[in-house]
mmCIF file of C-alpha atoms in Angstrom:
data_model
loop_
_atom_site.group_PDB
_atom_site.id
_atom_site.type_symbol
_atom_site.label_atom_id
_atom_site.label_comp_id
_atom_site.label_asym_id
_atom_site.label_seq_id
_atom_site.Cartn_x
_atom_site.Cartn_y
_atom_site.Cartn_z
ATOM 1 C CA ASN A 1 41.870 -89.418 155.576
ATOM 2 C CA ALA A 2 41.914 -85.629 155.151
ATOM 3 C CA GLY A 3 39.538 -85.572 152.138
ATOM 4 C CA VAL A 4 38.858 -81.944 151.205
ATOM 5 C CA THR A 5 40.469 -79.297 153.400
ATOM 6 C CA GLN A 6 39.372 -75.690 153.294
ATOM 7 C CA THR A 7 41.120 -72.816 155.017
ATOM 8 C CA PRO A 8 40.357 -70.532 156.689
ATOM 9 C CA LYS A 9 37.073 -71.480 158.352
ATOM 10 C CA PHE A 10 36.165 -67.870 159.101
ATOM 11 C CA GLN A 11 37.345 -64.552 157.672
ATOM 12 C CA VAL A 12 36.346 -60.928 157.966
ATOM 13 C CA LEU A 13 37.522 -58.578 155.235
ATOM 14 C CA LYS A 14 37.183 -54.892 154.633
ATOM 15 C CA THR A 15 35.733 -53.729 151.327
ATOM 16 C CA GLY A 16 38.491 -53.599 148.731
ATOM 17 C CA GLN A 17 40.806 -56.076 150.409
ATOM 18 C CA SER A 18 41.952 -59.175 148.602
ATOM 19 C CA MET A 19 42.331 -62.695 149.907
ATOM 20 C CA THR A 20 42.654 -66.309 148.837
ATOM 21 C CA LEU A 21 40.491 -69.168 150.031
ATOM 22 C CA GLN A 22 42.403 -72.420 149.991
ATOM 23 C CA CYS A 23 41.097 -75.821 148.967
ATOM 24 C CA ALA A 24 43.251 -78.936 149.030
ATOM 25 C CA GLN A 25 42.300 -82.553 148.382
ATOM 26 C CA ASP A 26 44.220 -85.786 148.782
ATOM 27 C CA MET A 27 41.862 -88.116 146.905
ATOM 28 C CA ASN A 28 43.339 -87.569 143.424
ATOM 29 C CA HIS A 29 39.989 -86.210 142.244
ATOM 30 C CA GLU A 30 40.017 -84.721 138.762
ATOM 31 C CA TYR A 31 37.184 -82.291 139.295
ATOM 32 C CA MET A 32 37.259 -79.420 141.788
ATOM 33 C CA SER A 33 34.817 -76.583 142.175
ATOM 34 C CA TRP A 34 33.851 -73.605 144.296
ATOM 35 C CA TYR A 35 30.277 -72.853 145.367
ATOM 36 C CA ARG A 36 28.752 -70.116 147.418
ATOM 37 C CA GLN A 37 25.775 -70.602 149.704
ATOM 38 C CA ASP A 38 23.472 -67.686 150.397
ATOM 39 C CA PRO A 39 20.228 -67.685 152.426
ATOM 40 C CA GLY A 40 17.220 -68.756 150.352
ATOM 41 C CA MET A 41 19.359 -69.778 147.413
ATOM 42 C CA GLY A 42 20.802 -73.091 146.394
ATOM 43 C CA LEU A 43 24.507 -73.684 146.118
ATOM 44 C CA ARG A 44 25.731 -71.624 143.183
ATOM 45 C CA LEU A 45 28.782 -72.567 141.147
ATOM 46 C CA ILE A 46 31.522 -69.947 140.959
ATOM 47 C CA HIS A 47 34.370 -71.683 139.097
ATOM 48 C CA TYR A 48 35.370 -75.230 138.383
ATOM 49 C CA SER A 49 38.276 -77.268 137.066
ATOM 50 C CA VAL A 50 38.269 -80.648 135.311
ATOM 51 C CA GLY A 51 42.016 -81.120 135.763
ATOM 52 C CA ALA A 52 45.323 -79.403 136.374
ATOM 53 C CA GLY A 53 45.764 -76.424 134.086
ATOM 54 C CA ILE A 54 42.061 -76.272 133.139
ATOM 55 C CA THR A 55 39.523 -73.923 134.710
ATOM 56 C CA ASP A 56 36.161 -72.575 133.652
ATOM 57 C CA GLN A 57 33.472 -70.223 134.870
ATOM 58 C CA GLY A 58 30.318 -71.268 136.621
ATOM 59 C CA GLU A 59 27.089 -69.397 137.253
ATOM 60 C CA VAL A 60 28.486 -66.515 139.365
ATOM 61 C CA PRO A 61 32.180 -65.978 138.464
ATOM 62 C CA ASN A 62 32.415 -62.193 138.660
ATOM 63 C CA GLY A 63 34.824 -60.910 141.287
ATOM 64 C CA TYR A 64 36.622 -64.252 141.648
ATOM 65 C CA ASN A 65 39.687 -65.814 140.065
ATOM 66 C CA VAL A 66 40.943 -69.391 140.214
ATOM 67 C CA SER A 67 43.893 -71.426 139.038
ATOM 68 C CA ARG A 68 44.722 -75.131 139.091
ATOM 69 C CA SER A 69 48.445 -75.688 138.905
ATOM 70 C CA THR A 70 48.287 -79.076 140.654
ATOM 71 C CA THR A 71 45.688 -81.818 140.995
ATOM 72 C CA GLU A 72 45.551 -81.261 144.745
ATOM 73 C CA ASP A 73 44.955 -77.512 145.071
ATOM 74 C CA PHE A 74 42.282 -75.154 143.785
ATOM 75 C CA PRO A 75 42.512 -71.704 145.411
ATOM 76 C CA LEU A 76 39.794 -69.095 145.023
ATOM 77 C CA ARG A 77 40.948 -65.469 144.912
ATOM 78 C CA LEU A 78 38.860 -62.444 145.737
ATOM 79 C CA LEU A 79 40.614 -59.545 144.055
ATOM 80 C CA SER A 80 38.729 -56.648 145.666
ATOM 81 C CA ALA A 81 36.200 -57.815 148.211
ATOM 82 C CA ALA A 82 32.678 -56.386 148.162
ATOM 83 C CA PRO A 83 29.854 -56.763 150.717
ATOM 84 C CA SER A 84 27.935 -58.788 148.103
ATOM 85 C CA GLN A 85 30.594 -61.462 148.474
ATOM 86 C CA THR A 86 29.616 -62.095 152.087
ATOM 87 C CA SER A 87 28.689 -65.754 151.965
ATOM 88 C CA VAL A 88 29.659 -69.273 152.928
ATOM 89 C CA TYR A 89 32.018 -70.810 150.400
ATOM 90 C CA PHE A 90 32.328 -74.531 149.776
ATOM 91 C CA CYS A 91 34.921 -76.391 147.815
ATOM 92 C CA ALA A 92 33.574 -79.596 146.262
ATOM 93 C CA THR A 93 35.438 -82.326 144.432
ATOM 94 C CA GLN A 94 34.385 -85.228 142.256
ATOM 95 C CA ALA A 95 36.447 -88.250 141.266
ATOM 96 C CA ALA A 96 35.818 -87.541 137.600
ATOM 97 C CA THR A 97 33.387 -85.397 135.687
ATOM 98 C CA GLY A 98 30.869 -87.107 133.456
ATOM 99 C CA THR A 99 30.309 -89.857 136.004
ATOM 100 C CA TYR A 100 27.759 -90.778 138.638
ATOM 101 C CA TYR A 101 30.163 -90.025 141.462
ATOM 102 C CA GLY A 102 28.849 -87.545 143.970
ATOM 103 C CA TYR A 103 30.624 -84.574 145.390
ATOM 104 C CA THR A 104 32.857 -84.534 148.435
ATOM 105 C CA PHE A 105 32.588 -81.190 150.182
ATOM 106 C CA GLY A 106 34.999 -79.246 152.309
ATOM 107 C CA SER A 107 33.849 -77.872 155.648
ATOM 108 C CA GLY A 108 33.225 -74.378 154.286
ATOM 109 C CA THR A 109 34.618 -70.884 154.753
ATOM 110 C CA ARG A 110 32.349 -68.245 156.247
ATOM 111 C CA LEU A 111 33.368 -64.888 154.775
ATOM 112 C CA THR A 112 32.090 -61.514 155.919
ATOM 113 C CA VAL A 113 32.942 -58.352 153.986
ATOM 114 C CA VAL A 114 32.338 -55.129 155.895
ATOM 115 C CA ILE B 1 15.405 -74.930 132.097
ATOM 116 C CA LEU B 2 17.881 -76.393 134.561
ATOM 117 C CA ASN B 3 16.143 -75.450 137.806
ATOM 118 C CA VAL B 4 15.875 -77.981 140.563
ATOM 119 C CA GLU B 5 13.055 -77.292 142.988
ATOM 120 C CA GLN B 6 12.470 -78.777 146.410
ATOM 121 C CA SER B 7 9.379 -78.731 148.559
ATOM 122 C CA PRO B 8 8.492 -77.999 151.202
ATOM 123 C CA GLN B 9 11.101 -75.405 152.109
ATOM 124 C CA SER B 10 10.917 -76.405 155.769
ATOM 125 C CA LEU B 11 9.182 -79.024 157.839
ATOM 126 C CA HIS B 12 8.656 -79.665 161.547
ATOM 127 C CA VAL B 13 7.618 -83.142 162.633
ATOM 128 C CA GLN B 14 7.246 -84.938 165.938
ATOM 129 C CA GLU B 15 9.688 -87.662 166.876
ATOM 130 C CA GLY B 16 8.392 -90.953 165.551
ATOM 131 C CA ASP B 17 6.459 -89.449 162.646
ATOM 132 C CA SER B 18 7.267 -90.463 159.112
ATOM 133 C CA THR B 19 7.752 -87.765 156.529
ATOM 134 C CA ASN B 20 8.623 -87.186 152.917
ATOM 135 C CA PHE B 21 9.660 -84.377 150.637
ATOM 136 C CA THR B 22 10.029 -83.755 146.941
ATOM 137 C CA CYS B 23 12.725 -82.822 144.460
ATOM 138 C CA SER B 24 11.549 -81.747 140.982
ATOM 139 C CA PHE B 25 13.838 -81.412 137.999
ATOM 140 C CA PRO B 26 13.660 -81.138 134.207
ATOM 141 C CA SER B 27 12.933 -84.598 132.825
ATOM 142 C CA SER B 28 14.762 -84.141 129.529
ATOM 143 C CA ASN B 29 18.316 -85.468 129.129
ATOM 144 C CA PHE B 30 18.347 -87.029 132.574
ATOM 145 C CA TYR B 31 21.725 -88.264 133.788
ATOM 146 C CA ALA B 32 21.692 -88.665 137.572
ATOM 147 C CA LEU B 33 20.132 -87.262 140.734
ATOM 148 C CA HIS B 34 21.949 -86.950 144.046
ATOM 149 C CA TRP B 35 20.591 -86.535 147.570
ATOM 150 C CA TYR B 36 22.669 -84.979 150.329
ATOM 151 C CA ARG B 37 22.154 -84.538 154.046
ATOM 152 C CA TRP B 38 23.457 -81.250 155.422
ATOM 153 C CA GLU B 39 23.653 -80.707 159.148
ATOM 154 C CA THR B 40 24.067 -77.212 160.540
ATOM 155 C CA ALA B 41 27.719 -76.080 160.718
ATOM 156 C CA LYS B 42 28.866 -79.103 158.717
ATOM 157 C CA SER B 43 29.305 -79.843 155.038
ATOM 158 C CA PRO B 44 26.821 -81.796 152.881
ATOM 159 C CA GLU B 45 27.198 -85.559 153.000
ATOM 160 C CA ALA B 46 26.115 -87.859 150.198
ATOM 161 C CA LEU B 47 23.021 -90.017 150.793
ATOM 162 C CA PHE B 48 22.046 -91.477 147.441
ATOM 163 C CA VAL B 49 22.902 -91.414 143.759
ATOM 164 C CA MET B 50 19.963 -92.324 141.548
ATOM 165 C CA THR B 51 20.305 -92.988 137.864
ATOM 166 C CA LEU B 52 17.469 -95.158 136.531
ATOM 167 C CA ASN B 53 13.746 -94.512 136.283
ATOM 168 C CA GLY B 54 12.060 -96.433 139.072
ATOM 169 C CA ASP B 55 15.218 -96.556 141.206
ATOM 170 C CA GLU B 56 14.640 -97.052 144.902
ATOM 171 C CA LYS B 57 17.480 -96.613 147.364
ATOM 172 C CA LYS B 58 17.465 -97.194 151.107
ATOM 173 C CA LYS B 59 19.829 -96.410 153.969
ATOM 174 C CA GLY B 60 18.457 -97.310 157.366
ATOM 175 C CA ARG B 61 15.220 -95.377 157.897
ATOM 176 C CA ILE B 62 15.797 -93.135 154.877
ATOM 177 C CA SER B 63 14.759 -94.116 151.384
ATOM 178 C CA ALA B 64 14.351 -92.419 148.026
ATOM 179 C CA THR B 65 12.525 -93.054 144.774
ATOM 180 C CA LEU B 66 13.077 -91.669 141.288
ATOM 181 C CA ASN B 67 10.744 -90.917 138.390
ATOM 182 C CA THR B 68 12.775 -89.588 135.481
ATOM 183 C CA LYS B 69 9.837 -89.469 133.052
ATOM 184 C CA GLU B 70 7.914 -86.947 135.124
ATOM 185 C CA GLY B 71 10.991 -85.375 136.718
ATOM 186 C CA TYR B 72 10.719 -85.951 140.445
ATOM 187 C CA SER B 73 12.295 -87.797 143.327
ATOM 188 C CA TYR B 74 10.875 -88.402 146.799
ATOM 189 C CA LEU B 75 12.891 -88.756 149.980
ATOM 190 C CA TYR B 76 11.200 -90.634 152.817
ATOM 191 C CA ILE B 77 12.176 -90.796 156.469
ATOM 192 C CA LYS B 78 10.437 -93.443 158.550
ATOM 193 C CA GLY B 79 10.045 -92.885 162.281
ATOM 194 C CA SER B 80 11.891 -89.544 162.398
ATOM 195 C CA GLN B 81 14.432 -89.035 165.179
ATOM 196 C CA PRO B 82 15.923 -85.754 166.464
ATOM 197 C CA GLU B 83 19.246 -86.688 164.856
ATOM 198 C CA ASP B 84 17.503 -86.608 161.456
ATOM 199 C CA SER B 85 17.190 -82.829 161.804
ATOM 200 C CA ALA B 86 19.117 -81.378 158.874
ATOM 201 C CA THR B 87 18.671 -79.824 155.460
ATOM 202 C CA TYR B 88 18.173 -82.365 152.696
ATOM 203 C CA LEU B 89 19.545 -81.235 149.340
ATOM 204 C CA CYS B 90 18.984 -82.731 145.947
ATOM 205 C CA ALA B 91 21.176 -82.031 142.938
ATOM 206 C CA ARG B 92 20.753 -82.758 139.269
ATOM 207 C CA ASN B 93 23.925 -84.130 137.707
ATOM 208 C CA THR B 94 23.996 -83.382 133.973
ATOM 209 C CA GLY B 95 27.312 -85.175 133.499
ATOM 210 C CA ASN B 96 29.065 -81.835 133.300
ATOM 211 C CA GLN B 97 27.687 -79.899 136.236
ATOM 212 C CA PHE B 98 25.566 -80.218 139.337
ATOM 213 C CA TYR B 99 22.496 -78.029 139.841
ATOM 214 C CA PHE B 100 21.341 -77.864 143.432
ATOM 215 C CA GLY B 101 17.925 -77.230 144.884
ATOM 216 C CA THR B 102 17.532 -74.919 147.863
ATOM 217 C CA GLY B 103 16.906 -77.819 150.213
ATOM 218 C CA THR B 104 14.229 -78.921 152.644
ATOM 219 C CA SER B 105 15.009 -78.053 156.253
ATOM 220 C CA LEU B 106 13.715 -80.774 158.571
ATOM 221 C CA THR B 107 13.331 -80.275 162.313
ATOM 222 C CA VAL B 108 12.330 -83.272 164.405
ATOM 223 C CA ILE B 109 10.799 -82.252 167.714
ATOM 224 C CA PRO B 110 11.499 -84.620 170.633
#
């Protein structure tokens, strides 16, 4: 019963470095998404995918890329890290979009950009 | 306007007290409202999904009500316990996306 697995749990990057946050799910959920959580702000949607091969931008997509080559995986790429990207990142999945199903969240990745 | 607002932002109660907090959302084109419980250093866990005006859901000492016509939902905790300490998030589900409030942080003092 792995659910949604995020790696790494913690990461420190230098400004300008690139990295990929991994999200994997074993529930055959159609919908996968990435959120960031910042103090005093609600969870904000970065990118989402309604199925393999389909991705779209959320509220705060700048500086991030995603791809969805399989149902199971939805990596989030930071191309050139900036201090403004210091945040806690959550991957969230939903069985199917357009339904009443809630989200299942990963355990989060705490990223610090120095 | 898609904003979801929660109040109060934070709350401290004594063990045994009952408490409640509010989630406000746009009442037009309502689809569903979700409540989550989010403990520190963990990920949010689903509490309730509410879809119909007048819905009432209950899980143990926690319950929630929904008024879609005026755009609000209340979460109640009866006889608060220290293990209830967490942030309680609500999210508006439009069918396409979720819009989250900033949460109410509850601390139950033993």
